[in-house]
Short mmCIF file of C-alpha atoms in Angstrom, two decimals:
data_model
loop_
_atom_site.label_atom_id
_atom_site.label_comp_id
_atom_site.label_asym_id
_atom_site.label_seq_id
_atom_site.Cartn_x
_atom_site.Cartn_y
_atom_site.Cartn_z
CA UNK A 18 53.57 29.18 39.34
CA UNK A 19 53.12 27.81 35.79
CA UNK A 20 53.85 23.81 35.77
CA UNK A 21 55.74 22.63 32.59
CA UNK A 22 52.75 20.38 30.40
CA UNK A 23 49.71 22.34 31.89
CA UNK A 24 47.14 24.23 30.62
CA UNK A 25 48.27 27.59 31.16
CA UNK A 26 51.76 26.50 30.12
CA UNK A 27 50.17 26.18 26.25
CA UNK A 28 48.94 30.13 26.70
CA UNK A 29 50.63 32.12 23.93
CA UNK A 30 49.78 35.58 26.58
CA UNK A 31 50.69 37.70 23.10
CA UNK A 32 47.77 36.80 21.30
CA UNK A 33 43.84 37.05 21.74
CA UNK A 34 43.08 33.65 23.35
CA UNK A 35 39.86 34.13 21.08
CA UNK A 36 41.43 34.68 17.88
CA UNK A 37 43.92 31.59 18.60
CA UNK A 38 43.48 27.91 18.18
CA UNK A 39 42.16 25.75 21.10
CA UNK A 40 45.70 24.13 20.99
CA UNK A 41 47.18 27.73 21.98
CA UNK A 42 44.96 28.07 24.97
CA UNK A 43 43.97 24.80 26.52
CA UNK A 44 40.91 25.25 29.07
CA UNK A 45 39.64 28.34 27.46
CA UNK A 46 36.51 28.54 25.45
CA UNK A 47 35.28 31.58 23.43
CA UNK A 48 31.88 32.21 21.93
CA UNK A 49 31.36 32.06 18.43
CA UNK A 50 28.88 34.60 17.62
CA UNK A 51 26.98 34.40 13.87
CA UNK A 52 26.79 38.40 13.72
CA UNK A 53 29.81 40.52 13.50
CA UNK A 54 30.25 41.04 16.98
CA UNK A 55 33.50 40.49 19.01
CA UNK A 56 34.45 36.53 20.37
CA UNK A 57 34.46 36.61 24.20
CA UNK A 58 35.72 33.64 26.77
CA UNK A 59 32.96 31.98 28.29
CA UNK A 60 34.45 29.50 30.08
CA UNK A 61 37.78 28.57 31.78
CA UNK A 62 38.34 25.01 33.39
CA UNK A 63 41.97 24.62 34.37
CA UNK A 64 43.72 21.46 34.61
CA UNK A 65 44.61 20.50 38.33
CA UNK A 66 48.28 20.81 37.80
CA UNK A 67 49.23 22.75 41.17
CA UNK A 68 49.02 26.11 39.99
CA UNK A 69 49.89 28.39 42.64
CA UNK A 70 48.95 32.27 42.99
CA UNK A 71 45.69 34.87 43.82
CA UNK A 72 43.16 35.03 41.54
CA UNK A 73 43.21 38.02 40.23
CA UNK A 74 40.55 41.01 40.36
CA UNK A 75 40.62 41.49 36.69
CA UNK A 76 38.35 37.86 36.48
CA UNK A 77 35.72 40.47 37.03
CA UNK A 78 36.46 41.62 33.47
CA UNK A 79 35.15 38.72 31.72
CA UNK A 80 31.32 39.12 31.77
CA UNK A 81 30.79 36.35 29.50
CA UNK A 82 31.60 34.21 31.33
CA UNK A 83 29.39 31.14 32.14
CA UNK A 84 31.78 28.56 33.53
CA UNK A 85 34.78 28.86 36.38
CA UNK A 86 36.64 25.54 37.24
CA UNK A 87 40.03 26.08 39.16
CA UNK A 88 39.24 23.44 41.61
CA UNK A 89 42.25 20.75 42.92
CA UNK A 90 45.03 23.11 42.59
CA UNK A 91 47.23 25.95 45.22
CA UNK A 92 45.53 29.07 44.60
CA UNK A 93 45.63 30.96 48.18
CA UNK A 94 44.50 34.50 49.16
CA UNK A 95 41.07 35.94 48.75
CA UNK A 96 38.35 35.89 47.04
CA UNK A 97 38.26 38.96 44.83
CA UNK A 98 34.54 41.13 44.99
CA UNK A 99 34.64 41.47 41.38
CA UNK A 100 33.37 37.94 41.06
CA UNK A 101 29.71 39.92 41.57
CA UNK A 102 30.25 41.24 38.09
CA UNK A 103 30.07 38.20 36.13
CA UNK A 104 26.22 37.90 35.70
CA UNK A 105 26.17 35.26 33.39
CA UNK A 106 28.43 32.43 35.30
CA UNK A 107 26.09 28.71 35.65
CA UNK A 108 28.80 27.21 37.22
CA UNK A 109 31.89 28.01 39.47
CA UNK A 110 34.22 24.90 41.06
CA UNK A 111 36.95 26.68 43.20
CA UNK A 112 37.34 23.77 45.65
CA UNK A 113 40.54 21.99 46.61
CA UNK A 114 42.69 25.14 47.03
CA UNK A 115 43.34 27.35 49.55
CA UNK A 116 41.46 30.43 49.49
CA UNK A 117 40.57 32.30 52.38
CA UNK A 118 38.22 35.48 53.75
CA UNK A 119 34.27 35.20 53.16
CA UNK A 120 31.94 35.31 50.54
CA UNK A 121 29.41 38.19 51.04
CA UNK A 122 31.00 40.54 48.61
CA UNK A 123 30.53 39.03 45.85
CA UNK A 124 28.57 35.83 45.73
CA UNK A 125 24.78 37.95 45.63
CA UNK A 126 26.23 38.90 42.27
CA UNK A 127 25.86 35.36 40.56
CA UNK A 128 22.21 35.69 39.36
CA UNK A 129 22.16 33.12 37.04
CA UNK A 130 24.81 30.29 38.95
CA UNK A 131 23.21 26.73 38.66
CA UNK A 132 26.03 25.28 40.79
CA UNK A 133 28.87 26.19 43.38
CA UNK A 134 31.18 23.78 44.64
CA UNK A 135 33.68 26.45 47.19
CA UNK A 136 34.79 22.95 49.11
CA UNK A 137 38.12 22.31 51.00
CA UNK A 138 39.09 25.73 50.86
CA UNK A 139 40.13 28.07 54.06
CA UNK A 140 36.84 30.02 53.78
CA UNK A 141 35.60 31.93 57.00
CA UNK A 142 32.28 33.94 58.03
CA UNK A 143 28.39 33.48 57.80
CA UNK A 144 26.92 32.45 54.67
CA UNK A 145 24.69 35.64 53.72
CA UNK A 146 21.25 35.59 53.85
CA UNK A 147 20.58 36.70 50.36
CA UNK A 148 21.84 33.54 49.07
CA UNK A 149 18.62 32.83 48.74
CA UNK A 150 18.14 35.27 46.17
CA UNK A 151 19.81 32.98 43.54
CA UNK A 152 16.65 31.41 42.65
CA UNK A 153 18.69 29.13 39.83
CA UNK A 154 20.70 27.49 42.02
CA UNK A 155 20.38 23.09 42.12
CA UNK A 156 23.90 22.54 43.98
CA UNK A 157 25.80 23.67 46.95
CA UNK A 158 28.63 22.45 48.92
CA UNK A 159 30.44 24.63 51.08
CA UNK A 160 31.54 21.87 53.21
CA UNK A 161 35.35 21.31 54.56
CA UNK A 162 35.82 25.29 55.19
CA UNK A 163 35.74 27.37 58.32
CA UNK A 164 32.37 29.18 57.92
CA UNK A 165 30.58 29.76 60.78
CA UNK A 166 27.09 31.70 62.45
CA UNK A 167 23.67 30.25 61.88
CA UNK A 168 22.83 28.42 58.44
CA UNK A 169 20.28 31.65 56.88
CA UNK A 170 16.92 29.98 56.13
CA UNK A 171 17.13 28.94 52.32
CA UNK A 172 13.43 27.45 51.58
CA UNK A 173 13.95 30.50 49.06
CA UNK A 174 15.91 27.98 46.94
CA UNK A 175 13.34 25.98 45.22
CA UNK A 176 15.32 24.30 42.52
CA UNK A 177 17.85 23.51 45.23
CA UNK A 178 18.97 19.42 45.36
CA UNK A 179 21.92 18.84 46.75
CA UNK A 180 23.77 20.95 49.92
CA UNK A 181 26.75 19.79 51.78
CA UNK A 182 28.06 22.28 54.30
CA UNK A 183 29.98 19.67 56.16
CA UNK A 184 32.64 19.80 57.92
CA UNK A 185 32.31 23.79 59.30
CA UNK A 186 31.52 25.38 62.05
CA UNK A 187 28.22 26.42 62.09
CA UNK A 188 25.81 27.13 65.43
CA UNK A 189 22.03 27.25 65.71
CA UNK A 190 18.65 25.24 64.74
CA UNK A 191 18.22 23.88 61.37
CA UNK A 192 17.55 26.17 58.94
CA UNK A 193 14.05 26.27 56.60
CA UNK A 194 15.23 24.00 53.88
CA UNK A 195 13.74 24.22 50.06
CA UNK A 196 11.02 20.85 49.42
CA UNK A 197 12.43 19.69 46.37
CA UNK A 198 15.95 19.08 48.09
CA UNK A 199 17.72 15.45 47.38
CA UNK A 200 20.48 15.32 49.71
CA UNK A 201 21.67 17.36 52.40
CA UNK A 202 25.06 16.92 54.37
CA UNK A 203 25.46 19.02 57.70
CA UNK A 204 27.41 16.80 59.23
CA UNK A 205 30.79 17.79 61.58
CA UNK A 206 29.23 21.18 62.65
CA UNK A 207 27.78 22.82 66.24
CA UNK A 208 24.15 22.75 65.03
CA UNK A 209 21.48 21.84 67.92
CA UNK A 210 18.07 21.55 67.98
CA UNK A 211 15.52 18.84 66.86
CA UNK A 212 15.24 17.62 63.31
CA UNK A 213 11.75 17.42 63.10
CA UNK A 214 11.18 19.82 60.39
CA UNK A 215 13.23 17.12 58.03
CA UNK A 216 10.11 15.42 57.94
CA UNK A 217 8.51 17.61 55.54
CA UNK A 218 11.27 17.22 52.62
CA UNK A 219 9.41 14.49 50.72
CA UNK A 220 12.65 13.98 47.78
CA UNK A 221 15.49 14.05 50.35
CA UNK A 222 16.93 10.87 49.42
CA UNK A 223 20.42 11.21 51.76
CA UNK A 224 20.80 12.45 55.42
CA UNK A 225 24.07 13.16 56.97
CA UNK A 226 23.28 15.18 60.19
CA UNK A 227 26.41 13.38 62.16
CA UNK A 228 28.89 14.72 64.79
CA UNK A 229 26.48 18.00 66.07
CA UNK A 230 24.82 18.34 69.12
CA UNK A 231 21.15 17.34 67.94
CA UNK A 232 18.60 16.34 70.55
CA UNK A 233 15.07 15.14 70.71
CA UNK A 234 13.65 12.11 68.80
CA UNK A 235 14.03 10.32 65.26
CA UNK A 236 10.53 11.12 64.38
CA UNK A 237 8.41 8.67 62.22
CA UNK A 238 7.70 11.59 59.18
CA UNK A 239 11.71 11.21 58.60
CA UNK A 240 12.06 7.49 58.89
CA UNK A 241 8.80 7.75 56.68
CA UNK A 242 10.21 10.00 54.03
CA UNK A 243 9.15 8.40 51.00
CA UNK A 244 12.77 8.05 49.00
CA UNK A 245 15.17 8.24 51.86
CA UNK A 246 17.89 5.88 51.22
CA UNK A 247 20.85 6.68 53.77
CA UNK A 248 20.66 8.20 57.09
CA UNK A 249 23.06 9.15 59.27
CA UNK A 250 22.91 11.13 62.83
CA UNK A 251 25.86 9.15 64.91
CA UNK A 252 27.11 10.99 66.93
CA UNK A 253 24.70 14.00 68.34
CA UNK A 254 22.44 13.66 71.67
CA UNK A 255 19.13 12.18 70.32
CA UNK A 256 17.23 9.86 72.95
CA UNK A 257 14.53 7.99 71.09
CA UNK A 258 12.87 6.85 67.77
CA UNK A 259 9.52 7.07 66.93
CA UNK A 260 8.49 3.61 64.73
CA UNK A 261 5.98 2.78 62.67
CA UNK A 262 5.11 -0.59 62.81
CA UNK A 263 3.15 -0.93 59.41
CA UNK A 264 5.13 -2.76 56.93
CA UNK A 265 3.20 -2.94 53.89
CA UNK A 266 4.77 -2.57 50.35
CA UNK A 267 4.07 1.01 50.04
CA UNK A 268 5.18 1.58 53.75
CA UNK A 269 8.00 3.75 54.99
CA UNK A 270 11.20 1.61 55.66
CA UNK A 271 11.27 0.06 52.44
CA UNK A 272 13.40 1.88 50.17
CA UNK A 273 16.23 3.11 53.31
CA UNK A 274 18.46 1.07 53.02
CA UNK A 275 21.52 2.32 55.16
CA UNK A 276 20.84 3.45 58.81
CA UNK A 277 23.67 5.25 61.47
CA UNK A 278 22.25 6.20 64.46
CA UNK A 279 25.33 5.23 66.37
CA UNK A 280 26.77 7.36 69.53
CA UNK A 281 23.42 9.02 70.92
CA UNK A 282 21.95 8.38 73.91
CA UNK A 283 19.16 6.03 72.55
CA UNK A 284 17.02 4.09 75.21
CA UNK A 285 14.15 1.80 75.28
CA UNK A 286 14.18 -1.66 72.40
CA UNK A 287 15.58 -2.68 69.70
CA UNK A 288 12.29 -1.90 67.49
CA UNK A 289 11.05 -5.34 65.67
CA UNK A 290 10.08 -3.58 62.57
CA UNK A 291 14.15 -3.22 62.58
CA UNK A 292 14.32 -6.82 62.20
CA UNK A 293 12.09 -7.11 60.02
CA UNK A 294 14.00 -4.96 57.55
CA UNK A 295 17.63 -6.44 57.72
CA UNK A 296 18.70 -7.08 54.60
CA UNK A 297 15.46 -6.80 52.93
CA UNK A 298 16.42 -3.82 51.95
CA UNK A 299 18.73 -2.76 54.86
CA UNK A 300 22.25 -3.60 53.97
CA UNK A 301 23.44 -1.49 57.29
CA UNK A 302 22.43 -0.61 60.62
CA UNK A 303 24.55 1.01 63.43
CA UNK A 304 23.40 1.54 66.50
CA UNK A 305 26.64 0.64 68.81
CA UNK A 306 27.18 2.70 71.85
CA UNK A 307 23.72 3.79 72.84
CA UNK A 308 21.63 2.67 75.64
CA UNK A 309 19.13 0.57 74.18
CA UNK A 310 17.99 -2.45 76.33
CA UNK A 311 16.61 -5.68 76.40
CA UNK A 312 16.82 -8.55 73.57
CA UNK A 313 17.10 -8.25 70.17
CA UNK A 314 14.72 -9.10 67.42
CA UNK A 315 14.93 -12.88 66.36
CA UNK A 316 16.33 -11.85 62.92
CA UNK A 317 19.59 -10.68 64.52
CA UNK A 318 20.33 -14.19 65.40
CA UNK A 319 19.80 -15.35 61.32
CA UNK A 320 22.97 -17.13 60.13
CA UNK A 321 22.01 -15.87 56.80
CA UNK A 322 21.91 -12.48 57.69
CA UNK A 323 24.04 -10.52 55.06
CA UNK A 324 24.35 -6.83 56.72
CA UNK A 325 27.30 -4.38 58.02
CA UNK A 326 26.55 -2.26 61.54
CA UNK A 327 26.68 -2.88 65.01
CA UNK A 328 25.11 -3.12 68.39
CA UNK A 329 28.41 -3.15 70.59
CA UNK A 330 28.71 -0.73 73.71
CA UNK A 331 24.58 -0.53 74.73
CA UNK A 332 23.01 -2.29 77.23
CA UNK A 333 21.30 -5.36 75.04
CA UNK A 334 21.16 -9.06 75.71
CA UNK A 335 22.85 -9.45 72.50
CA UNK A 336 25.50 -12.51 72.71
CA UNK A 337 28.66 -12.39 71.10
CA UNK A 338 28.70 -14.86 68.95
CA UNK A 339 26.09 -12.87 66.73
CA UNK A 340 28.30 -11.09 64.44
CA UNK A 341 26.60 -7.61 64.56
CA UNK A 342 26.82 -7.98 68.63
CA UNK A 343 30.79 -8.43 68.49
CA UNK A 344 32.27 -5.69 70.67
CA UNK A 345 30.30 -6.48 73.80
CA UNK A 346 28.03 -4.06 75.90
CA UNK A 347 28.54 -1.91 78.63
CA UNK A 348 28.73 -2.74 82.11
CA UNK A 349 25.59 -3.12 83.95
CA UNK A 350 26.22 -0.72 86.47
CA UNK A 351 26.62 2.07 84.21
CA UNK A 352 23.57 0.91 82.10
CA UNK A 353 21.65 1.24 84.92
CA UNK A 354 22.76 4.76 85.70
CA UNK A 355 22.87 5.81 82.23
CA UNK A 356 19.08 4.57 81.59
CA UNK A 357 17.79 6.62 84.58
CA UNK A 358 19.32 9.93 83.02
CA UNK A 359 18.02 9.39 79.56
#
């Protein structure tokens, strides 16, 4: 389906889209080569105007190409294996349609992709392993898809910042992770396991490991990670936090600045160095419906405190009136039975 004032609706499809004017063939680029040798497309970035069809197998005929946008519109079916052929694509955005089958025919292909953004598609199956062949790549997000299996160890990746396989389903331990990664989203998945290995990722800058089934502790090396900003792990099985207590200017704590560790089974005290850090820099802190015990730091009680979170639904001496204790806390009888199992 062609929508009237769209790109495609501009295509004159009797003429050379390279021998045209840009005004004949909106979204298409050719080269421009100095010698006498033949203009080819090198990049095509629709227009999200709801165009609706397959994508066709003949894409695999333009081996020029170094861009593919087609994201936010209806395309449905499967991905065609004759993606692999186009050797020189940096980038490819197919997300926001509603392709479906996997990825291993064709994706080991890309050799030279920078970037691929396949998210909110219908996309099913196990990521490959040899992904982590595609040495160029700095950004990944798979996320909002059905993929499934274990996440194949991509420490491979080095140039690798950003990956966001949210919302899938994938099973298994965390994968080995490249160092120089900024931000990594896993969120909404079946991984298990401890996250102690996150520890070692010095740049990560953003966590979202919510909604899985992690367990163990928040260790120390993450909440020590040098530029971590946001963190996020509601919603898995983890029972404690390690703390440091140091608090100097070059100590961890200081740059994170938004903290969810909300729906776990946390026991044990409200750490002080966590109220020593509200608002200065934390700006948010949720730790509601836990287990955690006993008073809270003095700094809760600050009528000047300036912060969003939560410490409803544990088993704190935290009085209402204190607007990040608004909620209440669980019953003592099932704190005390909770505690014991944790």
């Amino acid at each position: 389906m062609i929508p009237p004032s769209s790109y495609i609706s501009s295509w004159d499809f009797s003429a050379d889209p390279c021998d045209s004017t840009g005004a004949k063939f909106l979204g298409i680029l050719c080269s421009n080569p100095g010698d006498n040798s033949t203009n080819r497309i090198i990049s095509i970035e629709l227009d999200s105007a709801g165009y609706d069809g397959f994508l066709t197998h003949n894409i695999g005929n333009l081996t020029e190409l170094t861009s593919l946008d087609l994201s936010r519109n209806q395309f449905r079916g499967p991905l065609p294996d004759t993606l692999k052929n186009l050797k020189k694509l940096t980038q490819i955005s197919l997300s926001g349609n509603f392709f479906t089958g996997g990825i291993a025919g064709w994706i080991n292909g890309l050799r030279n992709v920078e970037s691929i953004d396949l998210s909110e598609n219908l996309l099913s199956g196990p990521i490959p392993p040899r992904i982590s062949e595609l040495r160029r790549l700095t950004d990944i997000s798979f996320s909002n898809n059905e993929f499934s299996g274990r996440i194949p160890d991509i420490n491979g990746l080095w140039k690798l910042q950003t990956l966001d396989l949210g919302s899938n389903m994938f099973v298994g331990n965390l994968p080995k992770l490249p160092t120089k990664l900024r931000s990594l989203t896993l969120s909404h998945n079946q991984l298990s396991g401890h996250i102690t290995s996150l520890g070692s990722l010095k740049e990560l800058r953003y966590i979202d490991l919510s909604d899985n089934k992690f367990t163990g502790s928040i260790t120390r090396s993450i909440l020590s990670l040098p530029e971590l900003n946001q963190l996020n792990v509601s919603f898995n099985q983890l029972a404690s936090i390690e703390v440091n207590t140091h608090l100097g200017s070059g100590s961890p704590l200081q740059v994170l600045n938004e903290i969810n560790l909300a729906y776990n089974g946390l026991t044990g005290r409200v750490p002080v160095a966590y109220g020593q850090r509200l608002g200065r820099p934390w700006k948010s802190l949720f730790l509601d419906d836990n287990f955690l015990s006993g008073r809270i730091p003095r700094q809760f009680n600050s009528s000047a405190l300036r912060i969003s979170g939560s410490l409803a639904n544990n088993c704190l001496s935290c009085p209402v009136t204190i607007p990040i204790c608004g909620g209440g806390q669980r019953p003592a009888s099932a704190c005390i039975g909770e505690i014991g199992n944790h």
